[in-house]
Amino acid sequence: MAESGGAQIIDGKLIAKQIHWSIAQEITTLKERHDKVPGLAVLIVGERKDSQTYVRMKRKACAEVGIKSFDVDLPATATEEEILDAVLALNANPEIQGILVQLPLPKHVNEQKILLAISIEKDVDGFHPLNIGNLTMKGREPLFSPCTPKGCIELLKESGIAIAGKRAVVVGRSNIVGMPVALMLNNRDATVTIVHSRTKNPEAIIREADIVIAAAGQPLMIKGDWIKPGAAVIDVGTNSVDDPSKKSGYRLVGDVDFEEVKKVAGFITPVPGGVGPMTIAMLLQNTLESAKRMFALEG
Ligand code: NDP
């Protein structure tokens, strides 16, 4: 962690690298003990550039830590039935302990139907309604928690930031980030408020937070004077904005005005290099946990 004119910068890239390293170690041990390695299937439908980049990164990360990746690439024209058949074949494959369907799916496909078809024991993305349902219920544990929210919690933990009893504000309430991270903070005994696009006077609510998780997809929305001095600020937002000074013509910024907020906050994650690398690290971790659970059952 580095200091920066006030806030300590939480180095997600470094924390993720350490997690990758320990996963690789564990996989070597598993291989020795069971003569098997974890298998992750990554299914993509269509040619969306951003989705292809994410899938490429996930497959590369698998190779680096010793997870066997199973690639399923279907054309954008694939029917719902063809996608369902592919998922069912992955469910039945004993070499595979994790299945990830890259979202979003093409418009003609019922996403919910596909996610429901994934075996709950292989749902390493944690989006199966049963896993999400268990996350919402007291005394229940999901088999898997969604990767980006889990990455946010891990960053707080690794930085020594206590959650229990703290006031947390989550900005955003999507199924994949905002809502599950709010549930996970609640399960760890924070008092959680969710801010969304219809919230009146969000700055007054955010100013009360000891922990802010920003996941609105609104570039540089959260300003320095919205933050309580010393608060921990985790910025999930990944927004590309025009930047003629860059060769690509754009740069990535978060939902948090980093330059302003770092002067006030106690901890802050940068964009890029904060939450982003943790998402993949948590996917690998979920896959490893799934494999350990299944290998133990097989004896
Ligand atoms: P969605 O667009 O699905 O959800 C955005 C949420 O933010 C909605 O709940 C919306 O409210 C709320 N919101 C929008 N505008 C405002 C506003 N002005 N004030 C308060 N709340 C607002 O986005 P995602 O959850 O998928 O992603 C959020 C951000 O996180 C994006 O920048 C995305 O790129 C990034 N991301 C990063 C990942 C990573 O690994 N680093 C992974 C996933 C996402 P309402 O419900 O009322 O519409």
PDB file of C-alpha atoms in Angstrom, residues 3-299:
ATOM      1  CA  GLU A   3       0.649   6.876   0.681  1.00  0.00           C
ATOM      2  CA  SER A   4      -0.604   9.648  -1.608  1.00  0.00           C
ATOM      3  CA  GLY A   5      -1.147  13.157  -0.190  1.00  0.00           C
ATOM      4  CA  GLY A   6      -3.401  11.739   2.525  1.00  0.00           C
ATOM      5  CA  ALA A   7      -5.017   8.462   1.521  1.00  0.00           C
ATOM      6  CA  GLN A   8      -3.208   5.161   1.377  1.00  0.00           C
ATOM      7  CA  ILE A   9      -3.509   3.739  -2.111  1.00  0.00           C
ATOM      8  CA  ILE A  10      -4.774   0.153  -2.068  1.00  0.00           C
ATOM      9  CA  ASP A  11      -2.715  -1.699  -4.676  1.00  0.00           C
ATOM     10  CA  GLY A  12      -5.218  -4.183  -6.146  1.00  0.00           C
ATOM     11  CA  LYS A  13      -2.727  -5.333  -8.744  1.00  0.00           C
ATOM     12  CA  LEU A  14      -0.219  -6.380  -6.093  1.00  0.00           C
ATOM     13  CA  ILE A  15      -2.832  -8.021  -3.853  1.00  0.00           C
ATOM     14  CA  ALA A  16      -4.229  -9.926  -6.864  1.00  0.00           C
ATOM     15  CA  LYS A  17      -0.717 -11.064  -7.819  1.00  0.00           C
ATOM     16  CA  GLN A  18      -0.159 -12.476  -4.330  1.00  0.00           C
ATOM     17  CA  ILE A  19      -3.493 -14.329  -4.542  1.00  0.00           C
ATOM     18  CA  HIS A  20      -2.547 -15.754  -7.972  1.00  0.00           C
ATOM     19  CA  TRP A  21       0.741 -16.944  -6.513  1.00  0.00           C
ATOM     20  CA  SER A  22      -0.865 -18.750  -3.573  1.00  0.00           C
ATOM     21  CA  ILE A  23      -3.508 -20.313  -5.876  1.00  0.00           C
ATOM     22  CA  ALA A  24      -0.716 -21.659  -8.127  1.00  0.00           C
ATOM     23  CA  GLN A  25       0.984 -23.176  -5.053  1.00  0.00           C
ATOM     24  CA  GLU A  26      -2.243 -24.866  -3.941  1.00  0.00           C
ATOM     25  CA  ILE A  27      -2.879 -26.247  -7.417  1.00  0.00           C
ATOM     26  CA  THR A  28       0.582 -27.845  -7.435  1.00  0.00           C
ATOM     27  CA  THR A  29      -0.309 -29.561  -4.131  1.00  0.00           C
ATOM     28  CA  LEU A  30      -3.715 -30.676  -5.461  1.00  0.00           C
ATOM     29  CA  LYS A  31      -2.035 -32.165  -8.520  1.00  0.00           C
ATOM     30  CA  GLU A  32       0.339 -34.133  -6.316  1.00  0.00           C
ATOM     31  CA  ARG A  33      -2.447 -35.325  -4.022  1.00  0.00           C
ATOM     32  CA  HIS A  34      -5.232 -36.097  -6.541  1.00  0.00           C
ATOM     33  CA  ASP A  35      -3.363 -36.194  -9.860  1.00  0.00           C
ATOM     34  CA  LYS A  36      -5.949 -33.714 -11.121  1.00  0.00           C
ATOM     35  CA  VAL A  37      -6.132 -29.962 -11.747  1.00  0.00           C
ATOM     36  CA  PRO A  38      -9.149 -27.627 -11.517  1.00  0.00           C
ATOM     37  CA  GLY A  39     -11.020 -27.016 -14.776  1.00  0.00           C
ATOM     38  CA  LEU A  40     -12.846 -23.806 -15.692  1.00  0.00           C
ATOM     39  CA  ALA A  41     -15.116 -23.497 -18.723  1.00  0.00           C
ATOM     40  CA  VAL A  42     -15.477 -20.002 -20.139  1.00  0.00           C
ATOM     41  CA  LEU A  43     -18.380 -19.735 -22.559  1.00  0.00           C
ATOM     42  CA  ILE A  44     -18.753 -16.709 -24.799  1.00  0.00           C
ATOM     43  CA  VAL A  45     -21.476 -15.987 -27.342  1.00  0.00           C
ATOM     44  CA  GLY A  46     -20.763 -13.477 -30.120  1.00  0.00           C
ATOM     45  CA  GLU A  47     -17.956 -11.086 -30.925  1.00  0.00           C
ATOM     46  CA  ARG A  48     -18.400  -8.125 -28.536  1.00  0.00           C
ATOM     47  CA  LYS A  49     -14.905  -6.637 -28.257  1.00  0.00           C
ATOM     48  CA  ASP A  50     -15.060  -5.892 -24.509  1.00  0.00           C
ATOM     49  CA  SER A  51     -16.383  -9.392 -23.724  1.00  0.00           C
ATOM     50  CA  GLN A  52     -13.670 -10.978 -25.851  1.00  0.00           C
ATOM     51  CA  THR A  53     -11.001  -8.992 -24.005  1.00  0.00           C
ATOM     52  CA  TYR A  54     -12.378 -10.107 -20.595  1.00  0.00           C
ATOM     53  CA  VAL A  55     -12.572 -13.739 -21.748  1.00  0.00           C
ATOM     54  CA  ARG A  56      -9.010 -13.627 -23.096  1.00  0.00           C
ATOM     55  CA  MET A  57      -7.778 -12.234 -19.757  1.00  0.00           C
ATOM     56  CA  LYS A  58      -9.632 -14.933 -17.788  1.00  0.00           C
ATOM     57  CA  ARG A  59      -8.287 -17.769 -19.955  1.00  0.00           C
ATOM     58  CA  LYS A  60      -4.739 -16.384 -19.725  1.00  0.00           C
ATOM     59  CA  ALA A  61      -4.992 -16.101 -15.921  1.00  0.00           C
ATOM     60  CA  CYS A  62      -6.152 -19.752 -15.756  1.00  0.00           C
ATOM     61  CA  ALA A  63      -3.116 -20.882 -17.719  1.00  0.00           C
ATOM     62  CA  GLU A  64      -0.782 -18.892 -15.459  1.00  0.00           C
ATOM     63  CA  VAL A  65      -1.948 -20.554 -12.238  1.00  0.00           C
ATOM     64  CA  GLY A  66      -2.401 -24.071 -13.653  1.00  0.00           C
ATOM     65  CA  ILE A  67      -6.201 -24.174 -14.058  1.00  0.00           C
ATOM     66  CA  LYS A  68      -7.201 -26.065 -17.210  1.00  0.00           C
ATOM     67  CA  SER A  69      -9.452 -23.829 -19.257  1.00  0.00           C
ATOM     68  CA  PHE A  70     -12.168 -25.181 -21.529  1.00  0.00           C
ATOM     69  CA  ASP A  71     -13.059 -22.717 -24.270  1.00  0.00           C
ATOM     70  CA  VAL A  72     -16.564 -22.605 -25.698  1.00  0.00           C
ATOM     71  CA  ASP A  73     -16.974 -19.915 -28.358  1.00  0.00           C
ATOM     72  CA  LEU A  74     -20.428 -19.724 -29.943  1.00  0.00           C
ATOM     73  CA  PRO A  75     -21.479 -17.364 -32.764  1.00  0.00           C
ATOM     74  CA  ALA A  76     -23.798 -14.394 -32.044  1.00  0.00           C
ATOM     75  CA  THR A  77     -26.460 -16.270 -34.006  1.00  0.00           C
ATOM     76  CA  ALA A  78     -26.461 -19.270 -31.588  1.00  0.00           C
ATOM     77  CA  THR A  79     -29.981 -20.117 -30.425  1.00  0.00           C
ATOM     78  CA  GLU A  80     -31.023 -20.276 -26.780  1.00  0.00           C
ATOM     79  CA  GLU A  81     -31.301 -24.047 -27.160  1.00  0.00           C
ATOM     80  CA  GLU A  82     -27.742 -24.352 -28.500  1.00  0.00           C
ATOM     81  CA  ILE A  83     -26.383 -22.318 -25.589  1.00  0.00           C
ATOM     82  CA  LEU A  84     -28.426 -24.376 -23.109  1.00  0.00           C
ATOM     83  CA  ASP A  85     -27.072 -27.603 -24.654  1.00  0.00           C
ATOM     84  CA  ALA A  86     -23.513 -26.290 -24.306  1.00  0.00           C
ATOM     85  CA  VAL A  87     -24.100 -25.448 -20.610  1.00  0.00           C
ATOM     86  CA  LEU A  88     -25.626 -28.877 -19.923  1.00  0.00           C
ATOM     87  CA  ALA A  89     -22.609 -30.586 -21.538  1.00  0.00           C
ATOM     88  CA  LEU A  90     -20.280 -28.554 -19.278  1.00  0.00           C
ATOM     89  CA  ASN A  91     -22.402 -29.464 -16.222  1.00  0.00           C
ATOM     90  CA  ALA A  92     -21.913 -33.145 -17.084  1.00  0.00           C
ATOM     91  CA  ASN A  93     -18.161 -32.937 -17.730  1.00  0.00           C
ATOM     92  CA  PRO A  94     -16.281 -34.253 -14.641  1.00  0.00           C
ATOM     93  CA  GLU A  95     -13.085 -32.422 -15.667  1.00  0.00           C
ATOM     94  CA  ILE A  96     -14.858 -29.085 -15.135  1.00  0.00           C
ATOM     95  CA  GLN A  97     -15.501 -27.629 -11.665  1.00  0.00           C
ATOM     96  CA  GLY A  98     -16.350 -24.080 -12.722  1.00  0.00           C
ATOM     97  CA  ILE A  99     -18.553 -22.636 -15.475  1.00  0.00           C
ATOM     98  CA  LEU A 100     -18.581 -19.002 -16.456  1.00  0.00           C
ATOM     99  CA  VAL A 101     -20.968 -17.610 -19.052  1.00  0.00           C
ATOM    100  CA  GLN A 102     -19.669 -14.220 -20.184  1.00  0.00           C
ATOM    101  CA  LEU A 103     -22.397 -11.572 -19.915  1.00  0.00           C
ATOM    102  CA  PRO A 104     -24.133  -9.860 -21.543  1.00  0.00           C
ATOM    103  CA  LEU A 105     -25.625 -12.494 -23.848  1.00  0.00           C
ATOM    104  CA  PRO A 106     -27.138 -11.442 -27.213  1.00  0.00           C
ATOM    105  CA  LYS A 107     -30.577  -9.833 -26.904  1.00  0.00           C
ATOM    106  CA  HIS A 108     -32.497 -12.801 -28.333  1.00  0.00           C
ATOM    107  CA  VAL A 109     -31.310 -15.032 -25.463  1.00  0.00           C
ATOM    108  CA  ASN A 110     -33.025 -15.213 -22.057  1.00  0.00           C
ATOM    109  CA  GLU A 111     -30.042 -14.625 -19.772  1.00  0.00           C
ATOM    110  CA  GLN A 112     -31.888 -15.763 -16.658  1.00  0.00           C
ATOM    111  CA  LYS A 113     -32.747 -19.099 -18.263  1.00  0.00           C
ATOM    112  CA  ILE A 114     -29.088 -19.740 -19.137  1.00  0.00           C
ATOM    113  CA  LEU A 115     -27.803 -18.768 -15.665  1.00  0.00           C
ATOM    114  CA  LEU A 116     -30.426 -21.042 -14.071  1.00  0.00           C
ATOM    115  CA  ALA A 117     -29.157 -23.987 -16.139  1.00  0.00           C
ATOM    116  CA  ILE A 118     -25.619 -23.785 -14.696  1.00  0.00           C
ATOM    117  CA  SER A 119     -25.092 -26.427 -12.030  1.00  0.00           C
ATOM    118  CA  ILE A 120     -25.076 -24.582  -8.677  1.00  0.00           C
ATOM    119  CA  GLU A 121     -21.945 -26.541  -7.653  1.00  0.00           C
ATOM    120  CA  LYS A 122     -20.092 -25.098 -10.700  1.00  0.00           C
ATOM    121  CA  ASP A 123     -21.477 -21.543 -10.540  1.00  0.00           C
ATOM    122  CA  VAL A 124     -18.110 -19.825  -9.909  1.00  0.00           C
ATOM    123  CA  ASP A 125     -19.510 -16.443 -11.011  1.00  0.00           C
ATOM    124  CA  GLY A 126     -22.045 -16.722  -8.175  1.00  0.00           C
ATOM    125  CA  PHE A 127     -24.979 -15.443 -10.279  1.00  0.00           C
ATOM    126  CA  HIS A 128     -27.252 -18.497 -10.000  1.00  0.00           C
ATOM    127  CA  PRO A 129     -30.455 -17.347  -8.243  1.00  0.00           C
ATOM    128  CA  LEU A 130     -29.926 -20.004  -5.526  1.00  0.00           C
ATOM    129  CA  ASN A 131     -26.449 -18.675  -4.721  1.00  0.00           C
ATOM    130  CA  ILE A 132     -27.721 -15.074  -4.705  1.00  0.00           C
ATOM    131  CA  GLY A 133     -30.743 -16.186  -2.644  1.00  0.00           C
ATOM    132  CA  ASN A 134     -28.522 -17.760  -0.009  1.00  0.00           C
ATOM    133  CA  LEU A 135     -26.468 -14.566   0.128  1.00  0.00           C
ATOM    134  CA  THR A 136     -29.620 -12.667   1.142  1.00  0.00           C
ATOM    135  CA  MET A 137     -30.689 -15.046   3.927  1.00  0.00           C
ATOM    136  CA  LYS A 138     -29.458 -14.935   7.486  1.00  0.00           C
ATOM    137  CA  GLY A 139     -27.543 -18.028   8.543  1.00  0.00           C
ATOM    138  CA  ARG A 140     -27.174 -19.316   4.970  1.00  0.00           C
ATOM    139  CA  GLU A 141     -23.983 -19.472   2.951  1.00  0.00           C
ATOM    140  CA  PRO A 142     -23.875 -19.382  -0.849  1.00  0.00           C
ATOM    141  CA  LEU A 143     -21.504 -21.913  -2.458  1.00  0.00           C
ATOM    142  CA  PHE A 144     -19.970 -18.991  -4.378  1.00  0.00           C
ATOM    143  CA  SER A 145     -20.069 -15.205  -4.030  1.00  0.00           C
ATOM    144  CA  PRO A 146     -19.888 -12.999  -7.142  1.00  0.00           C
ATOM    145  CA  CYS A 147     -16.300 -12.139  -8.038  1.00  0.00           C
ATOM    146  CA  THR A 148     -16.221  -8.320  -8.194  1.00  0.00           C
ATOM    147  CA  PRO A 149     -18.082  -7.853  -4.861  1.00  0.00           C
ATOM    148  CA  LYS A 150     -15.897 -10.531  -3.271  1.00  0.00           C
ATOM    149  CA  GLY A 151     -12.840  -8.665  -4.594  1.00  0.00           C
ATOM    150  CA  CYS A 152     -14.035  -5.441  -2.895  1.00  0.00           C
ATOM    151  CA  ILE A 153     -14.398  -7.238   0.457  1.00  0.00           C
ATOM    152  CA  GLU A 154     -10.975  -8.842   0.033  1.00  0.00           C
ATOM    153  CA  LEU A 155      -9.368  -5.429  -0.617  1.00  0.00           C
ATOM    154  CA  LEU A 156     -10.873  -4.093   2.627  1.00  0.00           C
ATOM    155  CA  LYS A 157      -9.695  -7.180   4.505  1.00  0.00           C
ATOM    156  CA  GLU A 158      -6.161  -7.087   3.066  1.00  0.00           C
ATOM    157  CA  SER A 159      -5.899  -3.397   3.956  1.00  0.00           C
ATOM    158  CA  GLY A 160      -6.862  -4.070   7.578  1.00  0.00           C
ATOM    159  CA  ILE A 161     -10.128  -2.115   7.343  1.00  0.00           C
ATOM    160  CA  ALA A 162     -12.743  -3.371   9.816  1.00  0.00           C
ATOM    161  CA  ILE A 163     -16.283  -3.760   8.458  1.00  0.00           C
ATOM    162  CA  ALA A 164     -18.375  -4.747  11.508  1.00  0.00           C
ATOM    163  CA  GLY A 165     -20.214  -1.804  13.049  1.00  0.00           C
ATOM    164  CA  LYS A 166     -19.155   0.569  10.259  1.00  0.00           C
ATOM    165  CA  ARG A 167     -21.426   2.770   8.186  1.00  0.00           C
ATOM    166  CA  ALA A 168     -21.130   1.633   4.537  1.00  0.00           C
ATOM    167  CA  VAL A 169     -22.636   3.285   1.472  1.00  0.00           C
ATOM    168  CA  VAL A 170     -22.842   1.406  -1.822  1.00  0.00           C
ATOM    169  CA  VAL A 171     -23.434   3.559  -4.899  1.00  0.00           C
ATOM    170  CA  GLY A 172     -25.270   1.373  -7.453  1.00  0.00           C
ATOM    171  CA  ARG A 173     -27.665  -1.553  -7.072  1.00  0.00           C
ATOM    172  CA  SER A 174     -26.981  -3.796 -10.086  1.00  0.00           C
ATOM    173  CA  ASN A 175     -27.311  -7.576  -9.849  1.00  0.00           C
ATOM    174  CA  ILE A 176     -23.627  -8.075 -10.545  1.00  0.00           C
ATOM    175  CA  VAL A 177     -21.959  -5.469  -8.307  1.00  0.00           C
ATOM    176  CA  GLY A 178     -24.008  -3.050  -6.195  1.00  0.00           C
ATOM    177  CA  MET A 179     -26.630  -5.350  -4.682  1.00  0.00           C
ATOM    178  CA  PRO A 180     -24.358  -8.335  -3.893  1.00  0.00           C
ATOM    179  CA  VAL A 181     -21.640  -6.126  -2.378  1.00  0.00           C
ATOM    180  CA  ALA A 182     -24.281  -4.432  -0.188  1.00  0.00           C
ATOM    181  CA  LEU A 183     -25.470  -7.881   0.972  1.00  0.00           C
ATOM    182  CA  MET A 184     -21.914  -9.016   1.682  1.00  0.00           C
ATOM    183  CA  LEU A 185     -21.211  -5.890   3.761  1.00  0.00           C
ATOM    184  CA  ASN A 186     -24.465  -6.430   5.662  1.00  0.00           C
ATOM    185  CA  ASN A 187     -23.496 -10.064   6.305  1.00  0.00           C
ATOM    186  CA  ARG A 188     -20.266  -8.734   7.825  1.00  0.00           C
ATOM    187  CA  ASP A 189     -22.265  -6.463  10.176  1.00  0.00           C
ATOM    188  CA  ALA A 190     -21.852  -3.101   8.478  1.00  0.00           C
ATOM    189  CA  THR A 191     -24.865  -0.784   8.461  1.00  0.00           C
ATOM    190  CA  VAL A 192     -25.478  -0.421   4.746  1.00  0.00           C
ATOM    191  CA  THR A 193     -27.217   2.251   2.682  1.00  0.00           C
ATOM    192  CA  ILE A 194     -27.671   1.887  -1.074  1.00  0.00           C
ATOM    193  CA  VAL A 195     -27.580   4.983  -3.263  1.00  0.00           C
ATOM    194  CA  HIS A 196     -29.020   4.733  -6.800  1.00  0.00           C
ATOM    195  CA  SER A 197     -30.030   6.937  -9.699  1.00  0.00           C
ATOM    196  CA  ARG A 198     -33.230   8.114  -7.970  1.00  0.00           C
ATOM    197  CA  THR A 199     -31.593   8.915  -4.624  1.00  0.00           C
ATOM    198  CA  LYS A 200     -32.034  12.524  -3.550  1.00  0.00           C
ATOM    199  CA  ASN A 201     -28.971  14.360  -2.253  1.00  0.00           C
ATOM    200  CA  PRO A 202     -26.542  11.389  -2.539  1.00  0.00           C
ATOM    201  CA  GLU A 203     -23.590  13.479  -1.360  1.00  0.00           C
ATOM    202  CA  ALA A 204     -25.140  13.953   2.116  1.00  0.00           C
ATOM    203  CA  ILE A 205     -25.574  10.169   2.467  1.00  0.00           C
ATOM    204  CA  ILE A 206     -22.119   9.324   1.108  1.00  0.00           C
ATOM    205  CA  ARG A 207     -20.551  11.871   3.479  1.00  0.00           C
ATOM    206  CA  GLU A 208     -21.702   9.749   6.444  1.00  0.00           C
ATOM    207  CA  ALA A 209     -19.906   6.612   5.241  1.00  0.00           C
ATOM    208  CA  ASP A 210     -16.852   5.003   6.800  1.00  0.00           C
ATOM    209  CA  ILE A 211     -16.727   2.734   3.733  1.00  0.00           C
ATOM    210  CA  VAL A 212     -17.818   3.820   0.243  1.00  0.00           C
ATOM    211  CA  ILE A 213     -18.174   1.316  -2.599  1.00  0.00           C
ATOM    212  CA  ALA A 214     -18.696   3.177  -5.870  1.00  0.00           C
ATOM    213  CA  ALA A 215     -20.325   1.112  -8.644  1.00  0.00           C
ATOM    214  CA  ALA A 216     -22.519   3.500 -10.643  1.00  0.00           C
ATOM    215  CA  GLY A 217     -20.646   3.660 -13.958  1.00  0.00           C
ATOM    216  CA  GLN A 218     -20.602   7.490 -13.732  1.00  0.00           C
ATOM    217  CA  PRO A 219     -17.158   8.953 -14.478  1.00  0.00           C
ATOM    218  CA  LEU A 220     -15.658  11.011 -11.623  1.00  0.00           C
ATOM    219  CA  MET A 221     -19.070  11.459  -9.966  1.00  0.00           C
ATOM    220  CA  ILE A 222     -17.877  11.287  -6.349  1.00  0.00           C
ATOM    221  CA  LYS A 223     -16.031  14.444  -5.313  1.00  0.00           C
ATOM    222  CA  GLY A 224     -13.639  15.227  -2.461  1.00  0.00           C
ATOM    223  CA  ASP A 225     -16.236  17.107  -0.401  1.00  0.00           C
ATOM    224  CA  TRP A 226     -18.617  14.088  -0.556  1.00  0.00           C
ATOM    225  CA  ILE A 227     -16.215  12.034   1.554  1.00  0.00           C
ATOM    226  CA  LYS A 228     -15.869  11.817   5.321  1.00  0.00           C
ATOM    227  CA  PRO A 229     -12.197  12.379   6.277  1.00  0.00           C
ATOM    228  CA  GLY A 230     -10.439   9.046   6.742  1.00  0.00           C
ATOM    229  CA  ALA A 231     -13.087   6.938   4.933  1.00  0.00           C
ATOM    230  CA  ALA A 232     -12.149   3.876   2.865  1.00  0.00           C
ATOM    231  CA  VAL A 233     -13.162   4.343  -0.783  1.00  0.00           C
ATOM    232  CA  ILE A 234     -13.351   1.355  -3.136  1.00  0.00           C
ATOM    233  CA  ASP A 235     -13.929   2.405  -6.735  1.00  0.00           C
ATOM    234  CA  VAL A 236     -15.448  -0.299  -8.944  1.00  0.00           C
ATOM    235  CA  GLY A 237     -16.308   2.126 -11.756  1.00  0.00           C
ATOM    236  CA  THR A 238     -14.462   1.558 -15.010  1.00  0.00           C
ATOM    237  CA  ASN A 239     -15.379   4.253 -17.500  1.00  0.00           C
ATOM    238  CA  SER A 240     -13.570   5.237 -20.660  1.00  0.00           C
ATOM    239  CA  VAL A 241     -13.368   8.980 -21.325  1.00  0.00           C
ATOM    240  CA  ASP A 242     -11.883  10.804 -24.333  1.00  0.00           C
ATOM    241  CA  ASP A 243      -8.241  11.735 -23.931  1.00  0.00           C
ATOM    242  CA  PRO A 244      -6.544  13.102 -27.055  1.00  0.00           C
ATOM    243  CA  SER A 245      -3.144  12.937 -25.279  1.00  0.00           C
ATOM    244  CA  LYS A 246      -3.324   9.106 -25.355  1.00  0.00           C
ATOM    245  CA  LYS A 247      -2.469   7.053 -28.418  1.00  0.00           C
ATOM    246  CA  SER A 248      -5.734   5.145 -28.029  1.00  0.00           C
ATOM    247  CA  GLY A 249      -7.673   8.420 -27.753  1.00  0.00           C
ATOM    248  CA  TYR A 250      -9.204   7.455 -24.408  1.00  0.00           C
ATOM    249  CA  ARG A 251      -8.355   6.616 -20.808  1.00  0.00           C
ATOM    250  CA  LEU A 252     -10.065   4.741 -18.009  1.00  0.00           C
ATOM    251  CA  VAL A 253     -11.412   6.588 -14.976  1.00  0.00           C
ATOM    252  CA  GLY A 254     -13.430   5.453 -11.988  1.00  0.00           C
ATOM    253  CA  ASP A 255     -16.649   6.762 -10.475  1.00  0.00           C
ATOM    254  CA  VAL A 256     -14.511   8.579  -7.913  1.00  0.00           C
ATOM    255  CA  ASP A 257     -12.605  11.794  -8.595  1.00  0.00           C
ATOM    256  CA  PHE A 258      -9.342  10.210  -7.483  1.00  0.00           C
ATOM    257  CA  GLU A 259      -7.264  13.433  -7.367  1.00  0.00           C
ATOM    258  CA  GLU A 260      -9.770  15.169  -5.080  1.00  0.00           C
ATOM    259  CA  VAL A 261     -10.800  12.201  -2.954  1.00  0.00           C
ATOM    260  CA  LYS A 262      -7.272  10.977  -2.188  1.00  0.00           C
ATOM    261  CA  LYS A 263      -6.697  14.202  -0.228  1.00  0.00           C
ATOM    262  CA  VAL A 264      -9.591  13.427   2.136  1.00  0.00           C
ATOM    263  CA  ALA A 265      -9.992   9.634   2.298  1.00  0.00           C
ATOM    264  CA  GLY A 266      -8.002   7.278   4.524  1.00  0.00           C
ATOM    265  CA  PHE A 267      -7.796   4.576   1.842  1.00  0.00           C
ATOM    266  CA  ILE A 268      -8.560   4.602  -1.874  1.00  0.00           C
ATOM    267  CA  THR A 269      -8.312   2.210  -4.821  1.00  0.00           C
ATOM    268  CA  PRO A 270      -6.985   3.514  -8.148  1.00  0.00           C
ATOM    269  CA  VAL A 271      -8.587   2.902 -11.571  1.00  0.00           C
ATOM    270  CA  PRO A 272      -7.109   0.973 -13.235  1.00  0.00           C
ATOM    271  CA  GLY A 273      -5.188  -1.264 -10.829  1.00  0.00           C
ATOM    272  CA  GLY A 274      -7.683  -1.448  -7.961  1.00  0.00           C
ATOM    273  CA  VAL A 275     -10.802  -3.629  -8.116  1.00  0.00           C
ATOM    274  CA  GLY A 276     -10.283  -4.789 -11.737  1.00  0.00           C
ATOM    275  CA  PRO A 277      -7.445  -7.281 -11.122  1.00  0.00           C
ATOM    276  CA  MET A 278      -9.257  -8.612  -8.034  1.00  0.00           C
ATOM    277  CA  THR A 279     -12.254  -9.763 -10.098  1.00  0.00           C
ATOM    278  CA  ILE A 280     -10.125 -12.301 -11.969  1.00  0.00           C
ATOM    279  CA  ALA A 281      -8.257 -13.324  -8.797  1.00  0.00           C
ATOM    280  CA  MET A 282     -11.619 -14.114  -7.135  1.00  0.00           C
ATOM    281  CA  LEU A 283     -12.748 -16.119 -10.168  1.00  0.00           C
ATOM    282  CA  LEU A 284      -9.621 -18.264  -9.889  1.00  0.00           C
ATOM    283  CA  GLN A 285     -10.162 -18.580  -6.134  1.00  0.00           C
ATOM    284  CA  ASN A 286     -13.801 -19.666  -6.591  1.00  0.00           C
ATOM    285  CA  THR A 287     -12.683 -22.259  -9.170  1.00  0.00           C
ATOM    286  CA  LEU A 288     -10.008 -23.619  -6.841  1.00  0.00           C
ATOM    287  CA  GLU A 289     -12.485 -23.822  -3.923  1.00  0.00           C
ATOM    288  CA  SER A 290     -14.969 -25.651  -6.159  1.00  0.00           C
ATOM    289  CA  ALA A 291     -12.316 -28.146  -7.289  1.00  0.00           C
ATOM    290  CA  LYS A 292     -11.198 -28.798  -3.692  1.00  0.00           C
ATOM    291  CA  ARG A 293     -14.813 -29.426  -2.681  1.00  0.00           C
ATOM    292  CA  MET A 294     -15.435 -31.814  -5.593  1.00  0.00           C
ATOM    293  CA  PHE A 295     -12.100 -33.655  -5.365  1.00  0.00           C
ATOM    294  CA  ALA A 296     -12.686 -34.225  -1.617  1.00  0.00           C
ATOM    295  CA  LEU A 297     -16.114 -35.708  -2.369  1.00  0.00           C
ATOM    296  CA  GLU A 298     -14.590 -37.996  -4.990  1.00  0.00           C
ATOM    297  CA  GLY A 299     -12.036 -39.058  -2.373  1.00  0.00           C
TER     298      GLY A 299
END
